[in-house]
Amino acid sequence: MEFVFPVLLIGIALISVITLAKALRIVPQQRQDVVERLGRYKRTLNPGLNLLVPFVDSVRTKVDMREQVVSFPPQPVITSDNLVVSIDTVLYFKVVDSVRATYEISNFLQAIEQLTVTTLRNVIGSLDLERALTSREEINRHLSGVLDETTGRWGIKVTRVEIKAIEPPPSIRDSMEKQMRAERDRRAAILNAEGHKQSQILTAEGEKQAAVLRADGDRQARILQAEGQAKAIRTVFDAIHTANPSQKVLAYQYLQALPQIANGTANKVWIVPAELTKALEGMGGALGGLSQMVGDAPSPKASDDASAVEREAAEAAQAAAAAAQEIHNEVRVAEAQATGGKAPQGLPAPEPVSPTSLLNDPADQRERG
């Protein structure tokens, strides 16, 4: 009896501890515990300290209410152009109703995975490879809509579905790389051609503008030069008409210009007319008979300079005669070279003109000239 009482006390204490442990339940934050009483749902324990009926109430499941992330393994999917691609998906979800997540489905995570795979195969099967690679946002929205509609009755909210990777077959990847390389080469060639085209266009426009400017400058220069020549001619013409020159001045100017005409470098052959003597005699007569012309009488001041004018006229006549004689000699030498040293037949040799014949002729000859 002495040992029975202590054992009984220990048993009662142990039962009390177990009963207390069964009656008290501490639930952490962001978790809910589903409680059953005698196999039937009784209530849901919220975070904090909760009391249960010992040996009657029991916790069925502990549901995590936080948003969870699940990465599914790669799934082979066939596209509309009969290509097998491997797709990795990432699912974000959270439990909004712990009771329905416990009693509506046995394993909601496996159900979500299978639903994602079937929905993904349905969506990708209606797209070709190129569109599937460039339509991730569309695929994500479609998956989110289907999963959210289906898992809503399970007390689960699918917040986001992401396609992590789409892996085509190795042969398709090689072809895509070649296609992209060819596309880049084509773009580079187009850019180079566009640059060359723009360069040629700019160069042509520059040359055109330069030619236009040069032509305009040449036109302006020609206009200015023509205006200058016209003004000079108009000035000379006005000066001549204002001065009203006589025949004496014109004859004197001709005698001054005659040596320059004979000494020109471009005058290789100068034809001396047979009437040159008569022409010179006529000019001499004009010089001698100028005083007898009406309205051309020399003024007192002009008579003082008559001797100087006669000397200049004599010098000009001598120079003209010398030039004519030199040209005559050159013509004879050229004729001799052309005929082999024989004088041409039928052409009389003109007589040489002396300077004194222009100044010392009789007055009657000058009047006839």
mmCIF file of C-alpha atoms in Angstrom:
data_model
loop_
_atom_site.group_PDB
_atom_site.id
_atom_site.type_symbol
_atom_site.label_atom_id
_atom_site.label_comp_id
_atom_site.label_asym_id
_atom_site.label_seq_id
_atom_site.Cartn_x
_atom_site.Cartn_y
_atom_site.Cartn_z
ATOM 1 C CA MET A 1 0.000 0.000 0.000
ATOM 2 C CA GLU A 2 2.888 2.259 0.665
ATOM 3 C CA PHE A 3 3.978 2.082 -3.013
ATOM 4 C CA VAL A 4 0.471 2.255 -4.506
ATOM 5 C CA PHE A 5 -0.263 5.759 -3.295
ATOM 6 C CA PRO A 6 2.842 7.396 -4.797
ATOM 7 C CA VAL A 7 2.299 5.591 -8.103
ATOM 8 C CA LEU A 8 -1.292 6.781 -8.117
ATOM 9 C CA LEU A 9 -0.193 10.351 -7.505
ATOM 10 C CA ILE A 10 2.327 10.139 -10.313
ATOM 11 C CA GLY A 11 -0.323 8.726 -12.654
ATOM 12 C CA ILE A 12 -2.777 11.477 -11.739
ATOM 13 C CA ALA A 13 -0.120 14.145 -12.314
ATOM 14 C CA LEU A 14 0.845 12.621 -15.643
ATOM 15 C CA ILE A 15 -2.773 12.495 -16.750
ATOM 16 C CA SER A 16 -3.231 16.074 -15.671
ATOM 17 C CA VAL A 17 -0.218 17.182 -17.694
ATOM 18 C CA ILE A 18 -1.404 15.288 -20.762
ATOM 19 C CA THR A 19 -4.907 16.653 -20.359
ATOM 20 C CA LEU A 20 -3.603 20.176 -20.037
ATOM 21 C CA ALA A 21 -1.426 19.708 -23.096
ATOM 22 C CA LYS A 22 -4.414 18.459 -25.018
ATOM 23 C CA ALA A 23 -6.576 21.337 -23.878
ATOM 24 C CA LEU A 24 -4.174 24.142 -24.705
ATOM 25 C CA ARG A 25 -3.189 24.932 -28.364
ATOM 26 C CA ILE A 26 -0.911 27.799 -29.425
ATOM 27 C CA VAL A 27 -1.302 28.720 -33.103
ATOM 28 C CA PRO A 28 1.460 30.898 -34.688
ATOM 29 C CA GLN A 29 0.783 33.896 -36.889
ATOM 30 C CA GLN A 30 -0.324 33.290 -40.497
ATOM 31 C CA ARG A 31 -1.513 29.764 -39.734
ATOM 32 C CA GLN A 32 -4.897 28.201 -39.114
ATOM 33 C CA ASP A 33 -5.633 24.838 -37.542
ATOM 34 C CA VAL A 34 -8.723 22.865 -38.494
ATOM 35 C CA VAL A 35 -10.257 21.173 -35.404
ATOM 36 C CA GLU A 36 -12.500 18.092 -35.493
ATOM 37 C CA ARG A 37 -14.615 16.770 -32.679
ATOM 38 C CA LEU A 38 -15.188 13.059 -32.832
ATOM 39 C CA GLY A 39 -14.298 13.059 -36.581
ATOM 40 C CA ARG A 40 -16.521 16.004 -37.495
ATOM 41 C CA TYR A 41 -15.388 19.517 -38.279
ATOM 42 C CA LYS A 42 -15.842 21.683 -35.243
ATOM 43 C CA ARG A 43 -14.006 24.958 -35.693
ATOM 44 C CA THR A 44 -10.875 26.700 -36.970
ATOM 45 C CA LEU A 45 -8.222 27.862 -34.563
ATOM 46 C CA ASN A 46 -6.890 31.365 -35.203
ATOM 47 C CA PRO A 47 -3.382 32.535 -34.268
ATOM 48 C CA GLY A 48 -2.823 32.757 -30.504
ATOM 49 C CA LEU A 49 -3.817 30.619 -27.451
ATOM 50 C CA ASN A 50 -6.812 28.363 -27.933
ATOM 51 C CA LEU A 51 -8.589 25.828 -25.634
ATOM 52 C CA LEU A 52 -9.737 22.406 -26.746
ATOM 53 C CA VAL A 53 -11.724 19.660 -25.136
ATOM 54 C CA PRO A 54 -9.152 17.038 -24.240
ATOM 55 C CA PHE A 55 -9.463 13.652 -25.900
ATOM 56 C CA VAL A 56 -12.523 14.896 -27.804
ATOM 57 C CA ASP A 57 -11.209 17.649 -30.044
ATOM 58 C CA SER A 58 -8.285 17.004 -32.391
ATOM 59 C CA VAL A 59 -6.401 19.069 -34.957
ATOM 60 C CA ARG A 60 -6.972 17.721 -38.462
ATOM 61 C CA THR A 61 -4.643 19.954 -40.520
ATOM 62 C CA LYS A 62 -2.365 22.923 -40.037
ATOM 63 C CA VAL A 63 -2.858 25.260 -42.970
ATOM 64 C CA ASP A 64 -0.235 27.903 -43.872
ATOM 65 C CA MET A 65 -2.048 31.083 -44.895
ATOM 66 C CA ARG A 66 0.988 32.799 -46.451
ATOM 67 C CA GLU A 67 1.510 33.120 -50.209
ATOM 68 C CA GLN A 68 3.481 30.181 -51.467
ATOM 69 C CA VAL A 69 5.717 29.658 -54.499
ATOM 70 C CA VAL A 70 5.913 26.338 -56.301
ATOM 71 C CA SER A 71 8.227 25.602 -59.225
ATOM 72 C CA PHE A 72 7.034 22.732 -61.362
ATOM 73 C CA PRO A 73 9.491 20.543 -63.295
ATOM 74 C CA PRO A 74 9.834 21.031 -67.080
ATOM 75 C CA GLN A 75 6.892 19.710 -69.048
ATOM 76 C CA PRO A 76 7.072 18.644 -72.726
ATOM 77 C CA VAL A 77 4.474 20.504 -74.804
ATOM 78 C CA ILE A 78 3.712 20.192 -78.529
ATOM 79 C CA THR A 79 3.108 23.407 -80.476
ATOM 80 C CA SER A 80 0.762 23.832 -83.422
ATOM 81 C CA ASP A 81 3.663 23.378 -85.874
ATOM 82 C CA ASN A 82 4.474 19.935 -84.325
ATOM 83 C CA LEU A 83 7.530 20.957 -82.335
ATOM 84 C CA VAL A 84 8.155 19.618 -78.846
ATOM 85 C CA VAL A 85 9.248 22.304 -76.411
ATOM 86 C CA SER A 86 10.050 22.049 -72.718
ATOM 87 C CA ILE A 87 8.330 24.630 -70.497
ATOM 88 C CA ASP A 88 9.138 25.457 -66.871
ATOM 89 C CA THR A 89 6.415 27.202 -64.857
ATOM 90 C CA VAL A 90 6.354 28.981 -61.521
ATOM 91 C CA LEU A 91 3.092 29.217 -59.553
ATOM 92 C CA TYR A 92 2.212 31.761 -56.834
ATOM 93 C CA PHE A 93 -0.832 30.953 -54.704
ATOM 94 C CA LYS A 94 -2.274 31.377 -51.230
ATOM 95 C CA VAL A 95 -4.984 29.614 -49.172
ATOM 96 C CA VAL A 96 -7.926 31.872 -48.464
ATOM 97 C CA ASP A 97 -10.210 29.256 -46.901
ATOM 98 C CA SER A 98 -8.486 26.595 -44.797
ATOM 99 C CA VAL A 99 -11.642 24.509 -44.320
ATOM 100 C CA ARG A 100 -12.348 24.180 -48.036
ATOM 101 C CA ALA A 101 -8.696 23.575 -48.797
ATOM 102 C CA THR A 102 -8.842 20.709 -46.271
ATOM 103 C CA TYR A 103 -12.150 19.063 -47.131
ATOM 104 C CA GLU A 104 -12.778 19.955 -50.805
ATOM 105 C CA ILE A 105 -9.636 18.272 -52.159
ATOM 106 C CA SER A 106 -7.192 15.802 -50.732
ATOM 107 C CA ASN A 107 -3.954 17.339 -52.139
ATOM 108 C CA PHE A 108 -4.486 20.781 -53.586
ATOM 109 C CA LEU A 109 -0.798 21.242 -54.541
ATOM 110 C CA GLN A 110 -0.774 18.178 -56.769
ATOM 111 C CA ALA A 111 -4.111 19.196 -58.223
ATOM 112 C CA ILE A 112 -2.790 22.647 -59.070
ATOM 113 C CA GLU A 113 0.280 21.137 -60.756
ATOM 114 C CA GLN A 114 -1.758 18.820 -62.952
ATOM 115 C CA LEU A 115 -4.208 21.578 -63.802
ATOM 116 C CA THR A 116 -1.332 23.864 -64.786
ATOM 117 C CA VAL A 117 0.195 21.198 -67.044
ATOM 118 C CA THR A 118 -3.060 20.432 -68.845
ATOM 119 C CA THR A 119 -3.937 24.105 -69.281
ATOM 120 C CA LEU A 120 -0.437 24.892 -70.545
ATOM 121 C CA ARG A 121 -0.612 22.109 -73.127
ATOM 122 C CA ASN A 122 -3.970 23.397 -74.283
ATOM 123 C CA VAL A 123 -2.706 26.972 -74.664
ATOM 124 C CA ILE A 124 0.645 26.125 -76.283
ATOM 125 C CA GLY A 125 -1.009 23.623 -78.620
ATOM 126 C CA SER A 126 -2.870 26.465 -80.320
ATOM 127 C CA LEU A 127 0.299 28.528 -80.919
ATOM 128 C CA ASP A 128 3.295 28.041 -83.158
ATOM 129 C CA LEU A 129 6.845 28.175 -81.821
ATOM 130 C CA GLU A 130 7.549 31.775 -82.760
ATOM 131 C CA ARG A 131 4.322 33.045 -81.256
ATOM 132 C CA ALA A 132 4.785 30.930 -78.137
ATOM 133 C CA LEU A 133 8.217 32.488 -77.600
ATOM 134 C CA THR A 134 6.873 36.021 -77.958
ATOM 135 C CA SER A 135 3.489 35.641 -76.188
ATOM 136 C CA ARG A 136 4.470 34.902 -72.622
ATOM 137 C CA GLU A 137 2.224 37.611 -71.185
ATOM 138 C CA GLU A 138 -0.770 36.236 -73.038
ATOM 139 C CA ILE A 139 -0.010 32.691 -71.856
ATOM 140 C CA ASN A 140 0.397 33.866 -68.262
ATOM 141 C CA ARG A 141 -2.932 35.699 -68.297
ATOM 142 C CA HIS A 142 -4.711 32.673 -69.754
ATOM 143 C CA LEU A 143 -3.203 30.310 -67.191
ATOM 144 C CA SER A 144 -4.017 32.652 -64.314
ATOM 145 C CA GLY A 145 -7.642 32.954 -65.415
ATOM 146 C CA VAL A 146 -8.188 29.206 -65.797
ATOM 147 C CA LEU A 147 -6.414 28.261 -62.541
ATOM 148 C CA ASP A 148 -8.110 30.984 -60.518
ATOM 149 C CA GLU A 149 -11.536 29.916 -61.761
ATOM 150 C CA THR A 150 -10.884 26.238 -60.963
ATOM 151 C CA THR A 151 -9.081 26.576 -57.652
ATOM 152 C CA GLY A 152 -11.570 29.118 -56.290
ATOM 153 C CA ARG A 153 -13.876 26.333 -55.084
ATOM 154 C CA TRP A 154 -10.932 24.765 -53.270
ATOM 155 C CA GLY A 155 -10.379 27.851 -51.175
ATOM 156 C CA ILE A 156 -7.145 28.702 -53.017
ATOM 157 C CA LYS A 157 -6.285 31.921 -54.789
ATOM 158 C CA VAL A 158 -3.772 31.727 -57.676
ATOM 159 C CA THR A 159 -2.099 35.152 -57.678
ATOM 160 C CA ARG A 160 0.397 34.729 -60.486
ATOM 161 C CA VAL A 161 1.638 32.175 -63.027
ATOM 162 C CA GLU A 162 4.990 32.715 -64.755
ATOM 163 C CA ILE A 163 6.661 30.789 -67.553
ATOM 164 C CA LYS A 164 10.257 30.507 -66.445
ATOM 165 C CA ALA A 165 11.738 29.029 -69.601
ATOM 166 C CA ILE A 166 10.739 27.686 -73.002
ATOM 167 C CA GLU A 167 13.368 25.356 -74.393
ATOM 168 C CA PRO A 168 13.005 24.304 -78.062
ATOM 169 C CA PRO A 169 14.893 21.281 -79.438
ATOM 170 C CA PRO A 170 18.645 21.687 -80.133
ATOM 171 C CA SER A 171 18.145 21.567 -83.918
ATOM 172 C CA ILE A 172 15.549 24.316 -83.702
ATOM 173 C CA ARG A 173 17.859 26.400 -81.536
ATOM 174 C CA ASP A 174 20.632 26.087 -84.124
ATOM 175 C CA SER A 175 18.234 27.125 -86.880
ATOM 176 C CA MET A 176 17.027 30.068 -84.818
ATOM 177 C CA GLU A 177 20.592 31.183 -84.178
ATOM 178 C CA LYS A 178 21.374 31.010 -87.888
ATOM 179 C CA GLN A 179 18.198 32.931 -88.673
ATOM 180 C CA MET A 180 19.028 35.616 -86.147
ATOM 181 C CA ARG A 181 22.584 35.852 -87.439
ATOM 182 C CA ALA A 182 21.302 36.211 -91.009
ATOM 183 C CA GLU A 183 18.803 38.831 -89.859
ATOM 184 C CA ARG A 184 21.531 40.817 -88.133
ATOM 185 C CA ASP A 185 23.753 40.571 -91.221
ATOM 186 C CA ARG A 186 20.849 41.757 -93.369
ATOM 187 C CA ARG A 187 20.202 44.707 -91.084
ATOM 188 C CA ALA A 188 23.890 45.585 -91.086
ATOM 189 C CA ALA A 189 23.995 45.431 -94.898
ATOM 190 C CA ILE A 190 20.865 47.597 -95.114
ATOM 191 C CA LEU A 191 22.360 50.140 -92.730
ATOM 192 C CA ASN A 192 25.606 50.215 -94.708
ATOM 193 C CA ALA A 193 23.687 50.645 -97.966
ATOM 194 C CA GLU A 194 21.567 53.410 -96.457
ATOM 195 C CA GLY A 195 24.690 55.157 -95.202
ATOM 196 C CA HIS A 196 26.370 54.856 -98.615
ATOM 197 C CA LYS A 197 23.189 56.122 -100.278
ATOM 198 C CA GLN A 198 22.951 59.110 -97.969
ATOM 199 C CA SER A 199 26.641 59.824 -98.522
ATOM 200 C CA GLN A 200 26.213 59.737 -102.306
ATOM 201 C CA ILE A 201 23.108 61.932 -102.078
ATOM 202 C CA LEU A 202 24.859 64.479 -99.897
ATOM 203 C CA THR A 203 27.916 64.450 -102.156
ATOM 204 C CA ALA A 204 25.761 64.945 -105.264
ATOM 205 C CA GLU A 205 23.828 67.746 -103.582
ATOM 206 C CA GLY A 206 27.085 69.407 -102.562
ATOM 207 C CA GLU A 207 28.495 69.142 -106.082
ATOM 208 C CA LYS A 208 25.210 70.467 -107.480
ATOM 209 C CA GLN A 209 25.217 73.443 -105.158
ATOM 210 C CA ALA A 210 28.887 74.086 -105.892
ATOM 211 C CA ALA A 211 28.241 73.950 -109.650
ATOM 212 C CA VAL A 212 25.244 76.254 -109.266
ATOM 213 C CA LEU A 213 27.287 78.685 -107.223
ATOM 214 C CA ARG A 214 30.172 78.560 -109.689
ATOM 215 C CA ALA A 215 27.797 79.097 -112.620
ATOM 216 C CA ASP A 216 26.113 81.966 -110.794
ATOM 217 C CA GLY A 217 29.493 83.523 -110.003
ATOM 218 C CA ASP A 218 30.607 83.124 -113.629
ATOM 219 C CA ARG A 219 27.321 84.653 -114.803
ATOM 220 C CA GLN A 220 27.702 87.585 -112.433
ATOM 221 C CA ALA A 221 31.316 88.059 -113.542
ATOM 222 C CA ARG A 222 30.307 87.969 -117.224
ATOM 223 C CA ILE A 223 27.469 90.409 -116.555
ATOM 224 C CA LEU A 224 29.778 92.776 -114.718
ATOM 225 C CA GLN A 225 32.452 92.434 -117.423
ATOM 226 C CA ALA A 226 29.896 93.042 -120.176
ATOM 227 C CA GLU A 227 28.517 96.039 -118.290
ATOM 228 C CA GLY A 228 32.073 97.386 -117.926
ATOM 229 C CA GLN A 229 32.814 96.884 -121.625
ATOM 230 C CA ALA A 230 29.495 98.444 -122.573
ATOM 231 C CA LYS A 231 30.198 101.413 -120.337
ATOM 232 C CA ALA A 232 33.720 101.763 -121.813
ATOM 233 C CA ILE A 233 32.399 101.577 -125.369
ATOM 234 C CA ARG A 234 29.648 104.058 -124.537
ATOM 235 C CA THR A 235 32.202 106.391 -122.989
ATOM 236 C CA VAL A 236 34.518 106.148 -126.009
ATOM 237 C CA PHE A 237 31.593 106.552 -128.384
ATOM 238 C CA ASP A 238 30.330 109.606 -126.501
ATOM 239 C CA ALA A 239 33.858 111.052 -126.424
ATOM 240 C CA ILE A 240 34.285 110.565 -130.182
ATOM 241 C CA HIS A 241 30.939 112.179 -130.973
ATOM 242 C CA THR A 242 31.649 115.004 -128.580
ATOM 243 C CA ALA A 243 35.139 115.631 -130.066
ATOM 244 C CA ASN A 244 33.873 115.319 -133.695
ATOM 245 C CA PRO A 245 37.256 114.084 -135.128
ATOM 246 C CA SER A 246 38.283 114.971 -138.680
ATOM 247 C CA GLN A 247 39.808 112.882 -141.430
ATOM 248 C CA LYS A 248 43.272 114.074 -140.431
ATOM 249 C CA VAL A 249 43.008 112.457 -137.007
ATOM 250 C CA LEU A 250 41.676 109.172 -138.449
ATOM 251 C CA ALA A 251 44.504 109.012 -140.995
ATOM 252 C CA TYR A 252 47.054 109.745 -138.285
ATOM 253 C CA GLN A 253 45.600 106.990 -136.082
ATOM 254 C CA TYR A 254 45.763 104.537 -138.966
ATOM 255 C CA LEU A 255 49.433 105.357 -139.567
ATOM 256 C CA GLN A 256 50.173 104.760 -135.869
ATOM 257 C CA ALA A 257 48.375 101.379 -135.860
ATOM 258 C CA LEU A 258 49.964 100.111 -139.087
ATOM 259 C CA PRO A 259 53.358 99.087 -137.550
ATOM 260 C CA GLN A 260 51.574 97.239 -134.749
ATOM 261 C CA ILE A 261 49.494 95.309 -137.259
ATOM 262 C CA ALA A 262 52.636 94.369 -139.186
ATOM 263 C CA ASN A 263 54.555 93.257 -136.069
ATOM 264 C CA GLY A 264 51.828 90.961 -134.660
ATOM 265 C CA THR A 265 53.018 87.462 -133.719
ATOM 266 C CA ALA A 266 49.920 85.885 -135.256
ATOM 267 C CA ASN A 267 50.475 87.565 -138.660
ATOM 268 C CA LYS A 268 52.417 84.832 -140.441
ATOM 269 C CA VAL A 269 51.287 85.921 -143.938
ATOM 270 C CA TRP A 270 50.281 89.509 -144.731
ATOM 271 C CA ILE A 271 48.794 90.205 -148.163
ATOM 272 C CA VAL A 272 50.067 93.500 -149.525
ATOM 273 C CA PRO A 273 47.558 94.880 -152.066
ATOM 274 C CA ALA A 274 48.786 96.199 -155.387
ATOM 275 C CA GLU A 275 47.052 99.505 -154.707
ATOM 276 C CA LEU A 276 49.001 100.079 -151.464
ATOM 277 C CA THR A 277 50.991 102.959 -153.068
ATOM 278 C CA LYS A 278 47.845 104.688 -154.184
ATOM 279 C CA ALA A 279 46.238 104.178 -150.787
ATOM 280 C CA LEU A 280 49.234 105.700 -149.053
ATOM 281 C CA GLU A 281 49.265 108.527 -151.566
ATOM 282 C CA GLY A 282 45.579 109.104 -150.851
ATOM 283 C CA MET A 283 46.265 109.291 -147.128
ATOM 284 C CA GLY A 284 49.142 111.683 -147.781
ATOM 285 C CA GLY A 285 46.856 113.826 -149.933
ATOM 286 C CA ALA A 286 44.304 113.740 -147.118
ATOM 287 C CA LEU A 287 46.946 114.949 -144.720
ATOM 288 C CA GLY A 288 47.970 117.754 -147.129
ATOM 289 C CA GLY A 289 44.459 118.850 -148.070
ATOM 290 C CA LEU A 290 42.935 118.875 -144.611
ATOM 291 C CA SER A 291 43.516 122.610 -144.350
ATOM 292 C CA GLN A 292 41.332 123.216 -147.392
ATOM 293 C CA MET A 293 38.272 121.360 -145.962
ATOM 294 C CA VAL A 294 35.258 123.428 -144.892
ATOM 295 C CA GLY A 295 34.999 123.896 -141.163
ATOM 296 C CA ASP A 296 38.386 122.166 -140.568
ATOM 297 C CA ALA A 297 40.718 125.176 -140.583
ATOM 298 C CA PRO A 298 43.432 124.952 -137.965
ATOM 299 C CA SER A 299 43.178 127.187 -134.999
ATOM 300 C CA PRO A 300 46.025 129.528 -133.989
ATOM 301 C CA LYS A 301 47.001 127.155 -131.251
ATOM 302 C CA ALA A 302 46.956 124.196 -133.674
ATOM 303 C CA SER A 303 49.250 126.041 -136.152
ATOM 304 C CA ASP A 304 51.896 126.324 -133.445
ATOM 305 C CA ASP A 305 51.955 122.511 -133.166
ATOM 306 C CA ALA A 306 51.885 121.825 -136.941
ATOM 307 C CA SER A 307 55.587 121.166 -137.161
ATOM 308 C CA ALA A 308 55.429 118.647 -134.295
ATOM 309 C CA VAL A 309 52.475 116.847 -135.888
ATOM 310 C CA GLU A 310 54.298 116.714 -139.240
ATOM 311 C CA ARG A 311 57.347 115.209 -137.579
ATOM 312 C CA GLU A 312 55.255 112.544 -135.832
ATOM 313 C CA ALA A 313 53.437 111.833 -139.111
ATOM 314 C CA ALA A 314 56.788 111.495 -140.937
ATOM 315 C CA GLU A 315 58.054 109.079 -138.290
ATOM 316 C CA ALA A 316 54.839 107.043 -138.463
ATOM 317 C CA ALA A 317 55.040 106.955 -142.302
ATOM 318 C CA GLN A 318 58.665 105.781 -142.177
ATOM 319 C CA ALA A 319 57.750 103.040 -139.692
ATOM 320 C CA ALA A 320 54.808 101.967 -141.851
ATOM 321 C CA ALA A 321 56.964 101.899 -144.993
ATOM 322 C CA ALA A 322 59.645 99.858 -143.244
ATOM 323 C CA ALA A 323 57.042 97.413 -141.987
ATOM 324 C CA ALA A 324 55.525 97.141 -145.458
ATOM 325 C CA GLN A 325 58.971 96.544 -147.011
ATOM 326 C CA GLU A 326 59.760 93.881 -144.430
ATOM 327 C CA ILE A 327 56.458 92.144 -145.039
ATOM 328 C CA HIS A 328 57.068 92.371 -148.790
ATOM 329 C CA ASN A 329 60.439 90.679 -148.354
ATOM 330 C CA GLU A 330 58.905 87.957 -146.216
ATOM 331 C CA VAL A 331 56.230 87.354 -148.830
ATOM 332 C CA ARG A 332 58.859 87.050 -151.577
ATOM 333 C CA VAL A 333 60.885 84.599 -149.516
ATOM 334 C CA ALA A 334 57.774 82.525 -148.809
ATOM 335 C CA GLU A 335 56.877 82.498 -152.513
ATOM 336 C CA ALA A 336 60.406 81.441 -153.411
ATOM 337 C CA GLN A 337 60.266 78.563 -150.909
ATOM 338 C CA ALA A 338 56.843 77.509 -152.158
ATOM 339 C CA THR A 339 57.862 77.544 -155.916
ATOM 340 C CA GLY A 340 61.330 76.040 -155.445
ATOM 341 C CA GLY A 341 63.264 79.262 -156.161
ATOM 342 C CA LYS A 342 61.251 80.233 -159.270
ATOM 343 C CA ALA A 343 59.290 83.472 -159.345
ATOM 344 C CA PRO A 344 55.536 83.041 -159.972
ATOM 345 C CA GLN A 345 54.288 83.920 -163.435
ATOM 346 C CA GLY A 346 51.608 86.472 -164.074
ATOM 347 C CA LEU A 347 52.137 88.523 -160.861
ATOM 348 C CA PRO A 348 53.933 91.881 -161.343
ATOM 349 C CA ALA A 349 56.381 92.762 -158.611
ATOM 350 C CA PRO A 350 55.141 95.775 -156.661
ATOM 351 C CA GLU A 351 57.394 98.740 -156.347
ATOM 352 C CA PRO A 352 58.774 99.530 -152.901
ATOM 353 C CA VAL A 353 57.224 102.432 -151.072
ATOM 354 C CA SER A 354 59.511 105.142 -149.733
ATOM 355 C CA PRO A 355 58.587 107.286 -146.719
ATOM 356 C CA THR A 356 59.325 110.535 -148.616
ATOM 357 C CA SER A 357 56.695 109.714 -151.214
ATOM 358 C CA LEU A 358 54.055 110.141 -148.525
ATOM 359 C CA LEU A 359 55.233 113.582 -147.452
ATOM 360 C CA ASN A 360 56.915 115.167 -150.542
ATOM 361 C CA ASP A 361 54.247 114.484 -153.216
ATOM 362 C CA PRO A 362 52.979 117.388 -155.273
ATOM 363 C CA ALA A 363 49.883 119.127 -154.155
ATOM 364 C CA ASP A 364 47.916 118.067 -157.170
ATOM 365 C CA GLN A 365 48.575 114.373 -156.416
ATOM 366 C CA ARG A 366 47.442 114.855 -152.787
ATOM 367 C CA GLU A 367 44.243 116.499 -154.002
ATOM 368 C CA ARG A 368 43.607 113.589 -156.357
ATOM 369 C CA GLY A 369 44.276 111.184 -153.498
#
